[in-house]
Amino acid sequence: MTTTREPAGTAVSGAAPKAGLSGSLGVGSIVFMVVAAAAPLTVIGGSAPLGFLLGNGVGFPALFVVCAVILLLFAVGLVAMTRKIPKPGGFFTYIGHGLGKPAGLSAAYLALLTYTTIQIAVHGYVGYLISVSITSLGGPDIAWWVYSLAIVLIVGVLGYRHIDLSSKVLGVLLVCEVGIVLALVAAVVVTGGAEGLSAEPFMPTQIFSGSPGVGLMFAFAAFIGFESTAIFRDEAKTPDRTIPRATYIAVIGIGAFYTLASWALVMAWGPSNVVAQAAIDPGTMVIQTTLNYLGPVGELIINILLITSMFACVLSFHNVITRYQHSMSNAGLLPGKVGSVHHKHLSPHVSSIIQTATAFVLIVLFAVLQLDPVLNVFTWFSGVATLAIALLMALTSVAVVVYFRRTKSDARLWNTLIAPVLGFIGLIGAAVIIGVNFPFLVGDVDAAGVPVFGAVSAVLLGLIVVFPVAGIIQAAIIKRRNREAYEAITETIAS
């Protein structure tokens, strides 16, 4: 039976006890939630075709391997921190302990931006997909944003309730979507694909063709969510074992699955034709592929599962964001009411309502602005999230090194120095590449196709600057007004 518990951290003098979350999630449940956030079928059906089309074409599958290696190195340091700092705040907590409270607060706000933008991006895509699917079946032609708003409300209801309900829903949906993709991979392998099976996607000439920077952006975005295992610490069973295991299983499993599935997609159409097929309609490429290899029944199943995959993705990110806001509230960074825990569902219900309202308002805004749900909403905001998460992970890697060099609490060089440094090099390199190529993603190019940082790029990249600055300013204000509260910021998170 699950019960609420009070935080073990040091409370600010005179402050009311902070409401803590609790639960008994095992490794499997947490892996299901974070892998659902990574949305395997959504990546294969949405990001992969765009990676072929806008990125490095046939060589796109190899970029999943590159990202997996970088993130596995990052995970080594992350896991070391989870064992020494048993708190659920994720980036905010680890960066705060390693690099100081101002850096921690800037990370907290950048994390909120990351998970909000990726959730909004998928809300746009799922609305479009539902609209297209219903229309193709002879149903009414209803605008994408109507369906997006409906999904926002359904996710809000599930997010309001106990986390166990979300984990069960996500588990079922994840097993189904992975199953259909593996069936498609098997069909491609058995038939030999369109031009025979080959390792062409992993050849250097293909990897560095086209715009590998843009391709890296889509590949990196596919992993967003795996690092959120630590956020569920308070709701995990034996978290000292559960969180590390879930983290490693998630990043390795995600990397292997994406590499295999995207390779099969290339083989299904053939290296000479896959980019041209993606150009016809990237949003329905995987559906057409399934029709070719698994027939009408397979097409119907994957169409449904593609929608449920995106639903699972936004539900998982909704749970992540609400817990970030809950932790920030317990640390005194957001109003105390945001950290409330429902007496029956034991969920951060107020935080869930706030996030639901945020998503609802943003979808309405994009509808008024008449943004395209795939080329604008999905592409633009997944780009913002990808660059932001790369910077957050790079900063976390630095925090790991600084923390363990200062505290001497873990003498393992690989875990606390070598792997985090290698991870930082890979992450900061990825961030630079993504940043330089960002104008390509949003269409800010001149007549010759050269990227230029125009108005759209400036606004979107500006968000990545404004949110961390807001955190730094808040840290300065709290420090000036209440030094005791400032000192307790990273200690008042429930643990």
Coordinates of C-alpha atoms in Angstrom, one line a residue:
M1 CA 0.0 0.0 0.0
T2 CA 1.3 3.5 -0.9
T3 CA 1.4 6.3 1.6
T4 CA 2.6 9.8 1.7
R5 CA 5.8 10.6 3.6
E6 CA 7.6 13.7 4.8
P7 CA 10.9 14.7 3.2
A8 CA 14.1 13.8 4.8
G9 CA 15.9 17.0 3.7
T10 CA 16.5 19.9 6.0
A11 CA 13.4 22.2 6.1
V12 CA 13.6 25.9 6.2
S13 CA 13.1 27.1 9.7
G14 CA 9.5 27.9 10.4
A15 CA 8.3 26.5 7.1
A16 CA 5.5 24.0 6.8
P17 CA 6.7 20.4 6.1
K18 CA 6.8 19.7 2.4
A19 CA 4.6 17.1 0.9
G20 CA 6.5 14.0 -0.4
L21 CA 5.6 11.5 -3.1
S22 CA 5.9 7.8 -2.5
G23 CA 5.3 4.5 -4.3
S24 CA 6.7 1.1 -5.1
L25 CA 7.7 1.4 -8.8
G26 CA 10.2 -1.3 -9.9
V27 CA 12.9 -1.2 -12.6
G28 CA 10.4 -2.4 -15.2
S29 CA 7.8 0.3 -14.4
I30 CA 10.3 3.1 -14.5
V31 CA 11.9 1.8 -17.7
F32 CA 8.5 1.6 -19.3
M33 CA 7.8 5.3 -18.3
V34 CA 11.1 6.7 -19.5
V35 CA 11.2 4.6 -22.7
A36 CA 7.6 5.6 -23.4
A37 CA 8.8 9.2 -23.1
A38 CA 11.4 8.4 -25.7
A39 CA 8.4 7.1 -27.8
P40 CA 10.0 4.3 -29.9
L41 CA 7.3 4.2 -32.6
T42 CA 7.0 8.0 -32.6
V43 CA 10.7 8.2 -33.3
I44 CA 10.6 5.6 -36.1
G45 CA 7.4 7.1 -37.6
G46 CA 8.2 10.8 -37.1
S47 CA 11.8 11.6 -36.4
A48 CA 13.5 9.0 -38.6
P49 CA 11.8 10.1 -41.8
L50 CA 12.7 13.7 -41.0
G51 CA 16.2 12.6 -40.3
F52 CA 16.4 10.9 -43.7
L53 CA 14.9 14.0 -45.4
L54 CA 16.5 16.9 -43.6
G55 CA 19.5 15.2 -42.1
N56 CA 22.2 12.9 -43.5
G57 CA 19.9 10.6 -45.5
V58 CA 20.8 7.0 -45.6
G59 CA 23.4 7.5 -42.9
F60 CA 20.9 8.6 -40.3
P61 CA 20.7 5.2 -38.4
A62 CA 24.4 5.5 -37.5
L63 CA 23.7 8.7 -35.6
F64 CA 21.7 6.7 -33.1
V65 CA 24.8 4.7 -32.3
V66 CA 26.8 7.9 -31.8
C67 CA 24.2 9.4 -29.5
A68 CA 23.9 6.1 -27.5
V69 CA 27.6 6.0 -26.8
I70 CA 27.7 9.7 -25.7
L71 CA 24.7 9.2 -23.4
L72 CA 26.0 6.0 -22.0
L73 CA 29.1 7.9 -20.9
F74 CA 26.9 10.6 -19.4
A75 CA 24.8 8.0 -17.6
V76 CA 27.8 6.6 -15.7
G77 CA 28.3 10.0 -14.0
L78 CA 24.6 10.5 -13.5
V79 CA 24.2 7.1 -11.8
A80 CA 27.2 7.9 -9.5
M81 CA 25.3 11.1 -8.4
T82 CA 22.0 9.3 -7.8
R83 CA 23.8 7.1 -5.3
K84 CA 25.4 10.0 -3.4
I85 CA 22.6 12.5 -3.6
P86 CA 19.4 10.5 -2.9
K87 CA 16.9 13.2 -4.1
P88 CA 14.5 13.3 -7.0
G89 CA 15.2 16.7 -8.5
G90 CA 17.2 15.4 -11.4
F91 CA 19.3 18.1 -13.1
F92 CA 18.4 20.8 -10.7
T93 CA 19.6 18.8 -7.7
Y94 CA 22.8 17.4 -9.1
I95 CA 23.9 20.7 -10.7
G96 CA 23.0 22.6 -7.6
H97 CA 25.1 20.3 -5.4
G98 CA 28.0 20.3 -7.8
L99 CA 28.1 23.9 -9.2
G100 CA 26.2 25.9 -6.7
K101 CA 22.6 27.0 -6.3
P102 CA 22.4 29.7 -9.0
A103 CA 23.5 27.1 -11.6
G104 CA 21.0 24.6 -10.1
L105 CA 18.2 27.1 -10.4
S106 CA 19.1 27.9 -14.0
A107 CA 19.1 24.2 -14.7
A108 CA 15.7 23.8 -13.1
Y109 CA 14.1 26.3 -15.4
L110 CA 16.0 25.0 -18.5
A111 CA 14.7 21.5 -17.7
L112 CA 11.1 22.8 -17.5
L113 CA 11.6 24.4 -20.9
T114 CA 13.0 21.2 -22.3
Y115 CA 10.2 18.9 -21.2
T116 CA 7.5 21.4 -21.9
T117 CA 8.6 22.0 -25.5
I118 CA 9.1 18.3 -26.3
Q119 CA 5.7 17.6 -24.9
I120 CA 4.1 20.4 -27.0
A121 CA 6.0 19.2 -30.1
V122 CA 4.4 15.7 -29.8
H123 CA 1.0 17.2 -29.0
G124 CA 1.1 18.9 -32.3
Y125 CA 2.2 15.7 -34.2
V126 CA -0.4 13.5 -32.6
G127 CA -3.2 15.9 -33.4
Y128 CA -2.1 15.9 -37.0
L129 CA -1.9 12.1 -37.2
I130 CA -5.3 11.6 -35.7
S131 CA -6.8 14.1 -38.1
V132 CA -5.2 12.5 -41.1
S133 CA -6.1 9.0 -40.0
I134 CA -9.8 9.8 -39.4
T135 CA -10.0 11.7 -42.7
S136 CA -8.5 8.8 -44.6
L137 CA -11.1 6.4 -43.1
G138 CA -13.9 8.6 -44.4
G139 CA -14.4 10.5 -41.2
P140 CA -14.9 14.3 -40.8
D141 CA -12.1 16.7 -41.7
I142 CA -11.4 18.3 -38.3
A143 CA -8.5 20.6 -37.6
W144 CA -5.4 19.0 -35.9
W145 CA -5.5 21.2 -32.9
V146 CA -9.0 20.0 -31.9
Y147 CA -7.5 16.5 -31.4
S148 CA -4.4 17.9 -29.8
L149 CA -6.5 19.6 -27.2
A150 CA -8.5 16.5 -26.5
I151 CA -5.3 14.5 -25.9
V152 CA -4.1 17.3 -23.6
L153 CA -7.2 16.9 -21.4
I154 CA -7.0 13.0 -21.4
V155 CA -3.3 13.2 -20.3
G156 CA -4.3 15.7 -17.7
V157 CA -6.8 13.3 -16.2
L158 CA -4.3 10.5 -16.0
G159 CA -1.6 12.8 -14.7
Y160 CA -3.9 13.9 -11.9
R161 CA -4.3 10.3 -10.7
H162 CA -1.8 8.0 -9.0
I163 CA 1.5 7.3 -10.9
D164 CA 0.8 3.5 -10.8
L165 CA -2.1 4.1 -13.3
S166 CA 0.1 5.9 -15.7
S167 CA 2.8 3.3 -15.4
K168 CA 0.3 0.5 -16.3
V169 CA -1.1 2.4 -19.2
L170 CA 2.4 3.2 -20.5
G171 CA 3.6 -0.4 -20.1
V172 CA 0.8 -1.9 -22.2
L173 CA 1.2 0.7 -24.9
L174 CA 5.0 0.3 -25.0
V175 CA 4.9 -3.4 -25.4
C176 CA 2.4 -3.1 -28.3
E177 CA 4.4 -0.5 -30.2
V178 CA 7.7 -2.3 -29.8
G179 CA 6.1 -5.5 -30.9
I180 CA 4.8 -4.0 -34.2
V181 CA 8.1 -2.4 -35.0
L182 CA 10.0 -5.7 -34.4
A183 CA 7.4 -7.4 -36.6
L184 CA 8.1 -4.9 -39.4
V185 CA 11.9 -5.4 -38.9
A186 CA 11.5 -9.1 -39.2
A187 CA 9.4 -8.8 -42.3
V188 CA 12.0 -6.6 -44.0
V189 CA 14.8 -9.0 -43.0
V190 CA 13.0 -12.1 -44.2
T191 CA 12.1 -10.5 -47.6
G192 CA 15.5 -9.0 -48.1
G193 CA 14.2 -5.4 -48.4
A194 CA 13.9 -3.5 -51.6
E195 CA 17.5 -3.7 -52.7
G196 CA 18.9 -6.4 -50.5
L197 CA 20.3 -6.1 -46.9
S198 CA 23.5 -4.1 -46.4
A199 CA 25.5 -2.0 -43.9
E200 CA 25.3 1.0 -46.2
P201 CA 23.8 3.3 -43.5
F202 CA 27.0 2.8 -41.4
M203 CA 29.5 3.7 -44.1
P204 CA 31.4 7.0 -43.4
T205 CA 30.4 8.4 -46.8
Q206 CA 26.8 8.1 -45.8
I207 CA 27.1 9.2 -42.2
F208 CA 28.7 12.5 -43.3
S209 CA 26.5 13.1 -46.3
G210 CA 23.8 15.8 -46.4
S211 CA 23.3 17.7 -43.2
P212 CA 24.6 15.4 -40.4
G213 CA 24.2 18.2 -37.9
V214 CA 20.5 18.3 -38.5
G215 CA 20.4 14.5 -38.4
L216 CA 22.2 14.5 -35.1
M217 CA 19.5 16.9 -33.8
F218 CA 16.7 14.4 -34.6
A219 CA 18.7 11.4 -33.3
F220 CA 19.5 13.2 -30.0
A221 CA 15.9 14.2 -29.6
A222 CA 14.9 10.6 -29.7
F223 CA 16.7 9.9 -26.4
I224 CA 15.0 12.7 -24.4
G225 CA 13.4 11.2 -21.4
F226 CA 15.9 8.4 -20.5
E227 CA 17.6 10.6 -17.9
S228 CA 14.4 11.3 -16.0
T229 CA 14.7 8.0 -14.1
A230 CA 16.0 9.9 -11.1
I231 CA 12.9 12.1 -11.0
F232 CA 10.9 9.0 -9.9
R233 CA 13.2 8.3 -7.0
D234 CA 10.6 8.9 -4.3
E235 CA 8.1 6.6 -6.0
A236 CA 10.6 3.8 -6.6
K237 CA 11.0 0.6 -4.7
T238 CA 14.6 0.3 -3.4
P239 CA 15.7 3.4 -5.4
D240 CA 19.5 2.8 -4.8
R241 CA 19.2 -0.3 -7.0
T242 CA 16.2 0.6 -9.1
I243 CA 17.3 4.0 -10.5
P244 CA 20.8 2.9 -11.7
R245 CA 19.5 -0.2 -13.4
A246 CA 16.6 1.6 -15.0
T247 CA 18.9 4.3 -16.3
Y248 CA 21.4 1.9 -18.0
I249 CA 18.6 -0.4 -19.4
A250 CA 16.8 2.6 -20.8
V251 CA 19.7 4.2 -22.7
I252 CA 21.1 0.9 -24.0
G253 CA 17.7 -0.4 -25.0
I254 CA 16.6 2.8 -26.7
G255 CA 19.9 3.0 -28.7
A256 CA 19.8 -0.6 -29.9
F257 CA 16.1 -0.4 -30.8
Y258 CA 16.3 2.9 -32.8
T259 CA 19.4 1.7 -34.7
L260 CA 17.8 -1.6 -35.7
A261 CA 14.5 -0.1 -36.6
S262 CA 15.8 2.9 -38.6
W263 CA 18.2 0.5 -40.5
A264 CA 15.2 -1.7 -41.4
L265 CA 13.4 1.4 -42.7
V266 CA 16.3 2.2 -45.0
M267 CA 16.4 -1.4 -46.2
A268 CA 12.6 -1.5 -46.7
W269 CA 12.9 1.2 -49.4
G270 CA 16.5 0.7 -50.4
P271 CA 19.4 3.2 -49.9
S272 CA 18.8 4.7 -53.4
N273 CA 15.1 5.4 -52.7
V274 CA 14.6 6.0 -49.0
V275 CA 15.2 9.8 -49.1
A276 CA 12.8 10.3 -52.0
Q277 CA 10.1 8.3 -50.2
A278 CA 10.6 10.4 -47.1
A279 CA 10.1 13.5 -49.2
I280 CA 6.7 12.4 -50.4
D281 CA 5.2 12.5 -46.9
P282 CA 7.5 11.9 -43.9
G283 CA 4.5 11.8 -41.6
T284 CA 3.1 8.6 -43.1
M285 CA 6.2 7.0 -44.3
V286 CA 6.3 4.2 -41.7
I287 CA 2.6 3.5 -42.3
Q288 CA 3.2 3.0 -46.0
T289 CA 6.2 0.8 -45.2
T290 CA 4.1 -1.3 -42.9
L291 CA 1.4 -1.7 -45.6
N292 CA 4.0 -2.9 -48.1
Y293 CA 5.5 -5.5 -45.7
L294 CA 2.7 -6.4 -43.3
G295 CA -0.4 -5.8 -45.4
P296 CA -3.6 -3.8 -44.6
V297 CA -3.9 -5.4 -41.1
G298 CA -0.4 -4.3 -40.2
E299 CA -1.1 -0.9 -41.6
L300 CA -4.2 -0.5 -39.4
I301 CA -2.4 -1.7 -36.3
I302 CA 0.6 0.5 -36.7
N303 CA -1.6 3.5 -37.5
I304 CA -3.4 3.0 -34.2
L305 CA -0.2 2.3 -32.3
L306 CA 1.6 5.3 -33.8
I307 CA -1.2 7.5 -32.2
T308 CA -1.0 5.6 -28.9
S309 CA 2.8 5.9 -28.9
M310 CA 2.6 9.6 -29.1
F311 CA -0.1 9.6 -26.4
A312 CA 2.3 7.5 -24.2
C313 CA 5.0 10.0 -24.9
V314 CA 3.1 13.1 -23.8
L315 CA 1.7 11.3 -20.8
S316 CA 5.2 10.3 -19.7
F317 CA 6.6 13.8 -20.2
H318 CA 3.5 15.2 -18.3
N319 CA 4.5 13.0 -15.4
V320 CA 8.1 14.2 -15.6
I321 CA 7.2 17.9 -15.7
T322 CA 4.8 17.7 -12.9
R323 CA 7.4 16.1 -10.7
Y324 CA 10.0 18.7 -11.6
Q325 CA 7.5 21.4 -10.6
H326 CA 6.7 19.5 -7.4
S327 CA 10.4 19.4 -6.5
M328 CA 10.9 23.0 -7.3
S329 CA 8.0 23.9 -5.2
N330 CA 9.4 21.9 -2.2
A331 CA 12.6 23.8 -2.7
G332 CA 10.8 27.1 -2.4
L333 CA 11.2 28.0 -6.1
L334 CA 7.6 27.8 -7.1
P335 CA 4.5 28.6 -4.9
G336 CA 3.9 26.1 -2.1
K337 CA 0.6 25.0 -3.5
V338 CA 2.3 23.6 -6.6
G339 CA 4.0 21.0 -4.3
S340 CA 0.7 19.7 -2.9
V341 CA 0.0 16.0 -3.0
H342 CA -3.5 14.7 -3.5
H343 CA -4.8 12.9 -0.4
K344 CA -6.3 10.0 -2.4
H345 CA -4.2 9.7 -5.6
L346 CA -1.0 10.6 -3.9
S347 CA 0.0 12.6 -7.0
P348 CA 1.3 16.2 -7.5
H349 CA -2.2 17.1 -8.7
V350 CA -1.9 20.9 -8.6
S351 CA 1.3 20.7 -10.6
S352 CA -0.5 18.4 -13.1
I353 CA -3.4 20.9 -13.5
I354 CA -0.8 23.7 -14.2
Q355 CA 1.0 21.7 -16.8
T356 CA -2.3 20.7 -18.5
A357 CA -3.4 24.4 -18.6
T358 CA 0.0 25.3 -20.1
A359 CA -0.2 22.8 -22.9
F360 CA -3.8 23.8 -23.6
V361 CA -2.9 27.5 -23.9
L362 CA 0.1 26.8 -26.1
I363 CA -1.8 24.6 -28.5
V364 CA -4.5 27.2 -28.8
L365 CA -1.9 29.9 -29.5
F366 CA -0.3 27.8 -32.3
A367 CA -3.7 27.2 -33.8
V368 CA -4.3 30.9 -33.9
L369 CA -0.9 31.5 -35.5
Q370 CA -1.7 28.8 -38.0
L371 CA 1.5 26.9 -37.5
D372 CA 1.9 23.6 -39.3
P373 CA 1.7 20.8 -36.7
V374 CA 4.7 18.8 -38.2
L375 CA 7.0 21.2 -39.9
N376 CA 6.5 24.0 -37.3
V377 CA 5.2 22.8 -34.0
F378 CA 6.9 19.4 -33.9
T379 CA 10.1 20.3 -35.7
W380 CA 10.8 23.7 -34.1
F381 CA 10.0 22.7 -30.5
S382 CA 11.7 19.4 -30.6
G383 CA 14.8 21.3 -31.8
V384 CA 14.6 23.6 -28.8
A385 CA 14.2 20.7 -26.5
T386 CA 17.2 18.8 -28.1
L387 CA 19.6 21.7 -27.8
A388 CA 18.4 22.5 -24.2
I389 CA 18.8 18.8 -23.1
A390 CA 22.3 18.6 -24.6
L391 CA 23.4 21.7 -22.6
L392 CA 21.7 20.4 -19.4
M393 CA 23.5 17.0 -19.7
A394 CA 26.8 18.7 -20.4
L395 CA 26.4 20.9 -17.4
T396 CA 25.5 17.9 -15.3
S397 CA 28.7 16.1 -16.4
V398 CA 30.7 19.1 -15.2
A399 CA 28.8 19.1 -11.9
V400 CA 29.6 15.3 -11.4
V401 CA 33.3 15.9 -11.8
V402 CA 33.4 19.0 -9.5
Y403 CA 31.2 17.4 -6.9
F404 CA 33.3 14.2 -6.5
R405 CA 36.6 16.1 -6.8
R406 CA 35.5 18.3 -3.9
T407 CA 33.8 15.7 -1.7
K408 CA 36.1 12.8 -2.3
S409 CA 33.1 10.6 -1.6
D410 CA 33.7 8.2 -4.5
A411 CA 37.3 7.3 -5.6
R412 CA 36.3 5.4 -8.8
L413 CA 38.0 7.4 -11.6
W414 CA 36.0 5.9 -14.4
N415 CA 32.6 6.7 -12.8
T416 CA 33.4 10.2 -11.4
L417 CA 36.0 11.6 -13.8
I418 CA 36.9 9.8 -17.0
A419 CA 33.4 8.8 -18.2
P420 CA 31.8 12.2 -17.2
V421 CA 34.6 14.1 -19.0
L422 CA 34.2 12.0 -22.2
G423 CA 30.5 12.4 -21.9
F424 CA 30.9 16.2 -21.6
I425 CA 33.1 16.4 -24.7
G426 CA 30.5 14.5 -26.7
L427 CA 27.6 16.4 -25.3
I428 CA 29.1 19.9 -25.8
G429 CA 30.2 18.9 -29.3
A430 CA 26.7 17.8 -30.1
A431 CA 25.3 21.0 -28.7
V432 CA 27.6 23.1 -30.9
I433 CA 26.7 21.1 -34.0
I434 CA 22.9 21.4 -33.2
G435 CA 23.2 25.1 -32.5
V436 CA 25.1 25.8 -35.7
N437 CA 22.5 23.8 -37.8
F438 CA 19.5 25.1 -35.9
P439 CA 18.5 27.6 -38.7
F440 CA 18.2 24.7 -41.1
L441 CA 15.6 23.1 -38.9
V442 CA 13.4 26.2 -38.8
G443 CA 13.9 27.2 -42.4
D444 CA 16.1 30.3 -41.7
V445 CA 18.3 30.0 -44.8
D446 CA 19.1 32.5 -47.5
A447 CA 18.5 32.1 -51.3
A448 CA 21.7 30.0 -51.6
G449 CA 20.5 27.6 -48.8
V450 CA 23.1 28.9 -46.3
P451 CA 21.8 29.0 -42.7
V452 CA 21.2 32.5 -41.3
F453 CA 20.0 33.2 -37.8
G454 CA 16.7 34.9 -38.6
A455 CA 13.7 35.9 -36.5
V456 CA 12.4 32.4 -35.9
S457 CA 15.9 31.1 -34.9
A458 CA 16.4 34.1 -32.6
V459 CA 13.1 33.7 -30.8
L460 CA 13.5 29.9 -30.3
L461 CA 17.1 30.0 -29.3
G462 CA 16.3 33.0 -27.1
L463 CA 14.2 30.8 -24.9
I464 CA 17.2 28.7 -24.1
V465 CA 18.9 31.8 -22.8
V466 CA 15.9 33.5 -21.0
F467 CA 14.9 30.5 -18.9
P468 CA 18.3 29.9 -17.3
V469 CA 18.7 33.6 -16.7
A470 CA 15.4 33.6 -14.9
G471 CA 16.7 30.9 -12.5
I472 CA 19.9 32.9 -11.8
I473 CA 17.9 36.0 -11.1
Q474 CA 15.6 34.1 -8.7
A475 CA 18.6 32.7 -6.9
A476 CA 19.9 36.2 -6.4
I477 CA 16.6 37.4 -5.1
I478 CA 16.1 34.6 -2.6
K479 CA 19.7 35.0 -1.4
R480 CA 19.1 38.7 -0.7
R481 CA 15.7 38.3 0.9
N482 CA 16.1 35.1 2.9
R483 CA 19.6 33.7 3.3
E484 CA 18.3 30.8 5.4
A485 CA 15.9 29.8 2.6
Y486 CA 18.6 30.2 0.0
E487 CA 20.9 27.8 1.9
A488 CA 18.2 25.2 2.1
I489 CA 17.2 25.3 -1.6
T490 CA 18.9 22.0 -2.5
E491 CA 18.1 20.3 0.8
T492 CA 14.3 20.8 1.0
I493 CA 13.5 18.5 -1.9
A494 CA 11.8 15.4 -0.7
S495 CA 14.0 12.3 -0.5

